[in-house]
Coordinates of C-alpha atoms (C1' of nucleotides) in Angstrom, one line a residue:
Chain A
X1056 CA -25.7 15.8 -40.8
X1057 CA -22.6 14.7 -38.4
X1058 CA -23.6 15.1 -35.5
X1059 CA -21.8 17.3 -32.3
X1060 CA -21.8 15.3 -29.6
X1061 CA -21.1 12.3 -31.1
X1062 CA -17.5 13.5 -29.2
X1063 CA -18.9 15.1 -26.2
X1064 CA -19.1 11.1 -25.1
X1065 CA -15.4 9.9 -23.5
X1066 CA -15.4 6.7 -25.5
X1067 CA -12.9 3.8 -24.0
X1068 CA -11.2 3.6 -28.0
X1069 CA -9.3 7.0 -27.5
X1070 CA -8.6 6.0 -23.7
X1071 CA -6.9 2.9 -26.0
X1072 CA -4.6 4.2 -28.5
X1073 CA -3.5 6.9 -26.7
X1074 CA -2.5 3.5 -24.2
X1075 CA -1.1 1.9 -27.1
X1076 CA 1.0 5.1 -27.2
X1077 CA 2.3 5.6 -24.2
X1078 CA 1.5 1.9 -22.1
X1079 CA 4.8 2.5 -19.2
X1080 CA 6.7 -1.0 -18.6
X1081 CA 6.2 -2.3 -15.7
X1082 CA 7.6 -5.5 -14.3
X1083 CA 4.9 -7.5 -14.0
X1084 CA 2.4 -6.2 -17.9
X1085 CA 3.2 -7.8 -20.7
X1086 CA 5.3 -6.1 -23.3
X1087 CA 3.0 -4.4 -26.6
X1088 CA 5.5 -7.2 -28.0
X1089 CA 5.0 -10.7 -26.3
X1090 CA 1.8 -9.8 -26.6
X1091 CA 0.5 -9.5 -30.1
X1092 CA 2.3 -12.5 -29.6
X1093 CA -0.5 -14.0 -28.0
X1094 CA 1.5 -14.0 -24.4
X1095 CA -0.9 -13.5 -21.3
X1096 CA 0.6 -12.3 -17.7
X1097 CA 0.6 -15.1 -15.4
X1098 CA -2.3 -14.9 -13.4
X1099 CA 0.5 -14.9 -10.4
X1100 CA 2.3 -12.0 -10.7
X1101 CA -1.0 -9.9 -11.9
X1102 CA -2.0 -11.2 -8.7
X1103 CA 0.9 -10.6 -6.2
X1104 CA 1.6 -6.7 -7.8
X1105 CA -1.5 -6.2 -7.2
X1106 CA -1.9 -6.6 -3.8
X1107 CA 1.4 -4.9 -3.7
X1108 CA -0.2 -1.5 -5.5
X1109 CA -3.1 -1.7 -2.8
X1110 CA -1.9 1.4 -1.5
X1111 CA 0.9 2.2 -2.6
X1112 CA 3.0 4.1 -6.0
X1113 CA 4.9 2.6 -8.7
X1114 CA 8.1 3.6 -7.1
X1115 CA 7.6 1.4 -4.0
X1116 CA 6.2 -1.5 -5.8
X1117 CA 9.2 -2.2 -8.0
X1118 CA 11.9 -3.7 -6.2
X1119 CA 9.6 -5.4 -3.5
X1120 CA 8.1 -7.0 -6.6
X1121 CA 11.5 -8.2 -8.3
X1122 CA 12.3 -10.1 -4.3
X1123 CA 9.7 -11.3 -4.1
X1124 CA 9.2 -13.2 -7.9
X1125 CA 12.9 -14.5 -7.7
X1126 CA 12.9 -15.8 -4.3
X1127 CA 9.3 -16.9 -5.1
X1128 CA 8.6 -17.8 -8.5
X1129 CA 5.3 -19.1 -8.8
X1130 CA 2.2 -19.5 -5.1
X1131 CA 3.1 -22.6 -4.5
X1132 CA 6.9 -21.9 -4.4
X1133 CA 5.2 -18.7 -2.0
X1134 CA 2.3 -20.9 0.1
X1135 CA 5.5 -23.1 1.3
X1136 CA 7.1 -20.1 2.1
X1137 CA 8.0 -19.9 6.1
X1138 CA 5.6 -16.9 7.3
X1139 CA 9.3 -15.3 9.1
X1140 CA 11.1 -14.8 5.3
X1141 CA 7.6 -13.3 3.7
X1142 CA 7.0 -10.9 6.9
X1143 CA 10.8 -9.9 6.6
X1144 CA 10.5 -9.9 2.7
X1145 CA 8.3 -7.4 3.0
X1146 CA 9.1 -5.1 5.8
X1147 CA 9.3 -2.0 4.7
X1148 CA 5.7 -1.7 2.0
X1149 CA 3.8 -1.1 4.8
X1150 CA -0.4 -2.7 5.2
X1151 CA 1.5 -6.0 7.4
X1152 CA -1.9 -7.1 6.7
X1153 CA -1.1 -7.5 3.6
X1154 CA 1.2 -10.0 3.7
X1155 CA 0.0 -12.6 6.3
X1156 CA -3.3 -12.4 3.8
X1157 CA -0.7 -12.8 0.9
X1158 CA 0.0 -15.7 2.3
X1159 CA -2.8 -17.4 3.5
X1160 CA -4.5 -16.1 0.0
X1161 CA -1.5 -18.5 -1.5
X1162 CA -1.9 -21.9 0.4
X1163 CA -6.0 -22.2 -0.2
X1164 CA -4.5 -21.5 -4.0
X1165 CA -2.0 -24.1 -4.0
X1166 CA -4.0 -26.2 -1.4
X1167 CA -7.6 -25.9 -3.0
X1168 CA -6.7 -25.2 -6.0
X1169 CA -3.6 -27.0 -7.3
X1170 CA -2.5 -23.7 -7.4
X1171 CA -3.9 -22.1 -10.1
X1172 CA -5.9 -18.7 -9.3
X1173 CA -9.4 -18.7 -9.5
X1174 CA -10.5 -16.8 -12.7
X1175 CA -13.6 -15.7 -12.2
X1176 CA -14.7 -12.1 -9.8
X1177 CA -16.6 -14.5 -7.2
X1178 CA -14.1 -16.4 -7.0
X1179 CA -11.0 -13.9 -7.1
X1180 CA -13.0 -12.1 -4.1
X1181 CA -13.5 -14.5 -2.2
X1182 CA -9.6 -15.1 -1.9
X1183 CA -7.8 -13.6 1.7
X1184 CA -6.9 -10.1 0.8
X1185 CA -8.6 -9.7 -2.1
X1186 CA -11.7 -6.9 -2.4
X1187 CA -13.5 -5.2 -4.3
X1188 CA -11.0 -3.7 -6.9
X1189 CA -8.1 -6.6 -7.1
X1190 CA -11.2 -8.8 -7.6
X1191 CA -12.1 -7.0 -10.7
X1192 CA -8.1 -6.0 -11.2
X1193 CA -7.2 -9.6 -11.8
X1194 CA -10.4 -10.4 -13.8
X1195 CA -10.0 -7.9 -16.5
X1196 CA -5.6 -7.8 -16.9
X1197 CA -5.1 -12.2 -16.2
X1198 CA -8.4 -13.8 -17.2
X1199 CA -9.8 -10.7 -20.0
X1200 CA -12.9 -9.8 -17.8
X1201 CA -15.3 -7.3 -18.4
X1202 CA -14.5 -6.1 -14.8
X1203 CA -14.5 -2.3 -13.6
X1204 CA -12.0 -1.7 -11.4
X1205 CA -12.6 1.4 -9.4
X1206 CA -9.3 2.6 -7.8
X1207 CA -8.1 6.2 -6.9
X1208 CA -6.9 6.8 -9.7
X1209 CA -10.6 6.1 -11.3
X1210 CA -12.6 7.4 -9.1
X1211 CA -10.5 11.0 -9.6
X1212 CA -10.8 10.5 -13.5
X1213 CA -14.6 9.4 -13.2
X1214 CA -15.5 13.1 -10.7
X1215 CA -13.6 15.3 -13.7
X1216 CA -14.9 13.8 -16.3
X1217 CA -18.7 14.1 -15.1
X1218 CA -18.0 17.5 -13.5
X1219 CA -19.4 15.3 -10.1
X1220 CA -19.0 17.2 -6.9
X1221 CA -20.6 14.8 -4.5
X1222 CA -17.7 13.6 -1.5
X1223 CA -16.1 10.9 -1.7
X1224 CA -17.1 8.1 -0.3
X1225 CA -21.0 9.3 -0.4
X1226 CA -19.9 9.2 -4.7
X1227 CA -18.2 6.3 -4.3
X1228 CA -21.6 4.4 -6.5
X1229 CA -22.1 6.5 -9.2
X1230 CA -18.5 7.1 -9.8
X1231 CA -18.6 3.4 -10.8
X1232 CA -21.1 3.2 -12.8
X1233 CA -19.7 5.7 -14.8
X1234 CA -16.8 3.7 -14.7
X1235 CA -18.9 0.8 -15.8
X1236 CA -20.3 1.6 -19.0
X1237 CA -17.1 2.3 -20.4
X1238 CA -15.8 -0.6 -19.9
X1239 CA -15.5 -2.5 -23.2
X1240 CA -15.6 -5.5 -24.1
X1241 CA -12.1 -6.0 -26.2
X1242 CA -9.7 -5.6 -24.4
X1243 CA -10.9 -4.5 -20.6
X1244 CA -7.4 -5.1 -19.3
X1245 CA -5.6 -3.2 -21.2
X1246 CA -8.9 -0.5 -20.9
X1247 CA -8.6 -0.9 -17.1
X1248 CA -4.9 -0.4 -16.8
X1249 CA -4.8 2.9 -19.3
X1250 CA -7.9 4.2 -16.8
X1251 CA -5.5 3.9 -13.5
X1252 CA -2.0 4.5 -15.6
X1253 CA -4.6 8.7 -17.2
X1254 CA -4.6 9.1 -13.5
X1255 CA -0.9 8.7 -12.2
X1256 CA 0.3 10.5 -15.3
X1257 CA -1.9 12.8 -17.5
X1258 CA -5.1 13.5 -14.5
X1259 CA -3.0 14.0 -11.2
X1260 CA -4.6 14.9 -8.2
X1261 CA -2.3 18.4 -8.6
X1262 CA -2.3 20.3 -11.6
X1263 CA -3.7 17.9 -14.4
X1264 CA -2.2 17.3 -17.7
X1265 CA -5.6 18.9 -19.5
X1266 CA -4.4 19.8 -22.9
X1267 CA -2.8 16.7 -23.7
X1268 CA -5.2 14.9 -22.0
X1269 CA -7.1 12.1 -24.9
X1270 CA -10.5 13.0 -22.7
X1271 CA -10.3 16.5 -23.1
X1272 CA -12.9 17.4 -25.3
X1273 CA -16.0 15.0 -23.4
X1274 CA -14.6 16.2 -20.3
X1275 CA -16.8 17.7 -17.8
X1276 CA -14.6 19.0 -15.4
X1277 CA -12.3 20.9 -17.8
X1278 CA -15.0 22.6 -19.2
X1279 CA -16.1 23.4 -15.9
X1280 CA -12.7 24.7 -14.6
X1281 CA -13.4 22.6 -11.6
X1282 CA -10.7 19.9 -12.5
X1283 CA -8.2 20.3 -9.5
X1284 CA -10.9 20.5 -7.5
X1285 CA -12.0 16.7 -7.7
X1286 CA -12.9 14.5 -6.4
X1287 CA -14.6 16.0 -3.7
X1288 CA -13.6 14.5 -0.5
X1289 CA -15.2 14.0 3.3
X1290 CA -12.6 16.3 5.1
X1291 CA -10.1 14.0 7.8
X1292 CA -9.6 14.0 11.2
X1293 CA -6.9 15.0 12.6
X1294 CA -4.0 12.3 14.0
X1295 CA -2.9 12.4 17.7
X1296 CA 0.8 12.1 18.5
X1297 CA 2.0 9.2 20.7
X1298 CA 4.3 9.3 23.0
X1299 CA 6.9 5.3 23.6
X1300 CA 9.8 3.7 24.9
X1301 CA 11.4 0.6 23.1
X1302 CA 14.0 -1.0 24.2
X1303 CA 17.5 -2.6 22.6
X1304 CA 19.5 -4.9 24.2
X1305 CA 21.9 -6.1 23.0
X1306 CA 24.9 -9.0 24.0
X1307 CA 29.1 -9.2 24.1
X1308 CA 28.8 -10.8 21.3
X1309 CA 26.6 -8.6 19.3
X1310 CA 22.8 -10.6 19.3
X1311 CA 20.7 -8.9 19.6
X1312 CA 16.5 -9.4 21.4
X1313 CA 13.5 -8.6 19.4
X1314 CA 9.6 -9.8 19.6
X1315 CA 7.1 -11.1 16.7
X1316 CA 3.6 -8.8 17.3
X1317 CA 1.0 -10.7 17.8
X1318 CA -0.4 -10.9 14.1
X1319 CA -3.9 -8.7 14.7
X1320 CA -3.0 -4.7 15.4
X1321 CA -0.4 -2.1 13.9
X1322 CA 3.0 -4.0 12.6
X1323 CA 0.9 -8.1 13.0
X1324 CA 3.5 -10.2 12.2
X1325 CA 6.5 -8.3 12.3
X1326 CA 9.9 -8.4 15.0
X1327 CA 9.3 -5.7 17.1
X1328 CA 12.0 -3.9 20.0
X1329 CA 11.1 -5.0 23.1
X1330 CA 9.0 -2.2 24.1
X1331 CA 5.4 -0.3 26.5
X1332 CA 2.5 0.7 24.6
X1333 CA 2.1 3.7 22.7
X1334 CA 0.5 6.4 25.2
X1335 CA -2.3 9.9 24.1
X1336 CA -0.8 11.1 27.1
X1337 CA 2.4 14.1 26.6
X1338 CA 3.0 11.4 30.6
X1339 CA 6.5 9.8 30.1
X1340 CA 4.8 5.8 29.1
X1341 CA 4.7 3.4 31.7
X1342 CA 8.3 1.0 31.7
X1343 CA 8.1 -2.2 30.5
X1344 CA 11.8 -3.4 30.0
X1345 CA 12.4 -6.7 29.1
X1346 CA 14.7 -6.9 32.0
X1347 CA 16.4 -4.8 34.8
X1348 CA 19.1 -3.5 33.2
X1349 CA 20.8 -0.5 33.7
X1350 CA 19.4 0.9 30.5
X1351 CA 20.8 4.0 29.2
X1352 CA 18.3 6.5 27.1
X1353 CA 20.4 8.0 23.5
X1354 CA 20.6 11.6 23.7
X1355 CA 17.6 11.5 19.9
X1356 CA 14.2 10.1 19.4
X1357 CA 12.4 8.5 16.7
X1358 CA 9.7 10.4 15.6
X1359 CA 6.8 8.7 13.0
X1360 CA 4.4 9.0 11.0
X1361 CA 1.4 6.0 10.7
X1362 CA -2.1 6.7 8.9
X1363 CA -3.9 7.7 11.6
X1364 CA -1.1 9.6 14.3
X1365 CA 2.4 10.4 14.9
X1366 CA 4.3 8.6 17.6
X1367 CA 7.5 9.5 19.2
X1368 CA 9.7 7.1 20.3
X1369 CA 12.5 6.9 23.1
X1370 CA 15.1 4.1 22.5
X1371 CA 16.9 2.3 25.9
X1372 CA 19.9 1.1 25.1
X1373 CA 21.6 -2.2 27.6
X1374 CA 23.5 -5.4 27.1
X1375 CA 21.4 -8.6 27.0
X1376 CA 22.6 -10.7 29.9
X1377 CA 24.3 -13.9 28.2
X1378 CA 22.0 -16.8 30.3
X1379 CA 18.6 -14.1 29.4
X1380 CA 15.7 -16.8 29.5
X1381 CA 13.6 -15.5 26.4
X1382 CA 9.7 -15.2 26.1
X1383 CA 7.4 -17.5 24.0
X1384 CA 7.7 -14.6 21.0
X1385 CA 10.7 -13.3 21.1
X1386 CA 14.0 -14.8 19.7
X1387 CA 17.7 -13.7 20.4
X1388 CA 19.0 -13.2 16.1
X1389 CA 22.7 -13.2 15.9
X1390 CA 24.7 -10.9 14.8
X1391 CA 24.9 -11.9 12.2
X1392 CA 21.4 -13.4 10.9
X1393 CA 20.5 -9.8 11.3
X1394 CA 19.4 -7.2 8.8
X1395 CA 17.6 -3.9 10.0
X1396 CA 16.0 -4.5 7.1
X1397 CA 13.5 -7.8 8.2
X1398 CA 12.4 -4.6 10.7
X1399 CA 9.2 -2.6 9.9
X1400 CA 10.5 0.9 9.2
X1401 CA 9.2 2.4 12.9
X1402 CA 11.9 0.0 14.2
X1403 CA 14.7 0.6 11.5
X1404 CA 14.8 3.7 12.1
X1405 CA 15.7 2.9 16.8
X1406 CA 18.0 0.6 15.3
X1407 CA 19.9 3.1 12.5
X1408 CA 20.0 5.0 16.3
X1409 CA 21.4 3.5 17.8
X1410 CA 23.9 3.0 15.0
X1411 CA 25.1 6.6 15.0
X1412 CA 26.0 6.7 18.1
Chain B
dC428 C1' -20.0 1.9 8.4
dA429 C1' -16.1 4.1 10.5
dA430 C1' -12.1 3.1 11.9
dT431 C1' -7.7 0.9 11.5
dC432 C1' -3.6 -0.4 8.8
dG433 C1' 2.3 2.7 6.7
dT434 C1' 5.4 4.2 3.5
dG435 C1' 7.5 8.0 1.5
dG436 C1' 7.5 11.5 -1.9
dT437 C1' 5.6 15.9 -2.9
dA438 C1' 4.1 20.5 -2.7
Chain C
dT40 C1' 6.9 21.2 8.8
dT41 C1' 2.2 19.6 7.7
dA42 C1' -1.1 17.2 5.0
dC43 C1' -2.3 15.3 1.0
dC44 C1' -1.7 11.5 -1.6
dA45 C1' -0.6 6.5 -4.1
dA46 C1' -3.6 0.6 -8.6
dG47 C1' -8.1 -0.4 -0.7
dA48 C1' -8.9 -4.4 2.2
dT49 C1' -10.3 -5.8 7.0
dT50 C1' -13.7 -5.7 10.5

DNA sequence: CAATCGTGGTA
DNA sequence: TTACCAAGATT
């Protein structure tokens, strides 16, 4: 007799059928026609897309991916690029340590590996900026290896599929085990992308579309009506508000004074306006203008929220003296070389405030 | 291990 | 307006 439990175990084959019909066309993906013709993705493009996609939405990544791949078509091209060019191209995407590690990684691959990415999980995870998720993703998607990805989507899908109420990150090993048990030997890369697509389009954090989910039959959370409350997460700490000052100095010719921030820490390696430290106290922060001048306070403030604090920035303006002697980390950028899009968003907001005056 | 590290979209 | 969230890595 037919085993009624046969449908109670989720199967990769069901998910892959759904994926073949619903896969989104993405710039780093091989089209179904190409894949049928035996074309495999370029590991460089998979690596680049996966690093950009770390904690970042597909919508935000698309344009950056196009700009990077058209400007630097190969890992060797990227490895040869000046640091400042890469940081400027990454500006606005956030988590700037990714850009610094991207360059480090490209240079290791170009110089130590002859421009060929290692094709194993162990080889990949040893590279800068490649952690457990990204190593698994590249292994599976670019090299057809049976690796299991565990990102936020997979965590959510597994927690619901098996109705796991243990909060993250404690439940992570358990979720990884479930995800690994579902990973097929055939098409592991498509399977990985299918689970993530499922999480991004059907098994969403709020209002999951359980009725049209390919795994609706075996889903334990759907049966228990607990899907929307999963996965549980340990509560986050509240964000403090910090206050700071930035100094916009513009010469009579329209040139701007900027600073390259230190490699470590917030906005590391990026251009920014000279300024004070950002303090927690409501007291006005110690002024630290880059030169003595008649600094004018703009009549509006920058408000910006980082991962773990809110920031209020006061913006001061003065004319940059022609004889100004720049420090080592400072750059006087000519009017026509200055592009606000080269700045991280919080710094661009300060510029926008001036522009609106 | 808990903290750090960006930004934009969404309810 | 606020809080949550997104194809996480590093220390």
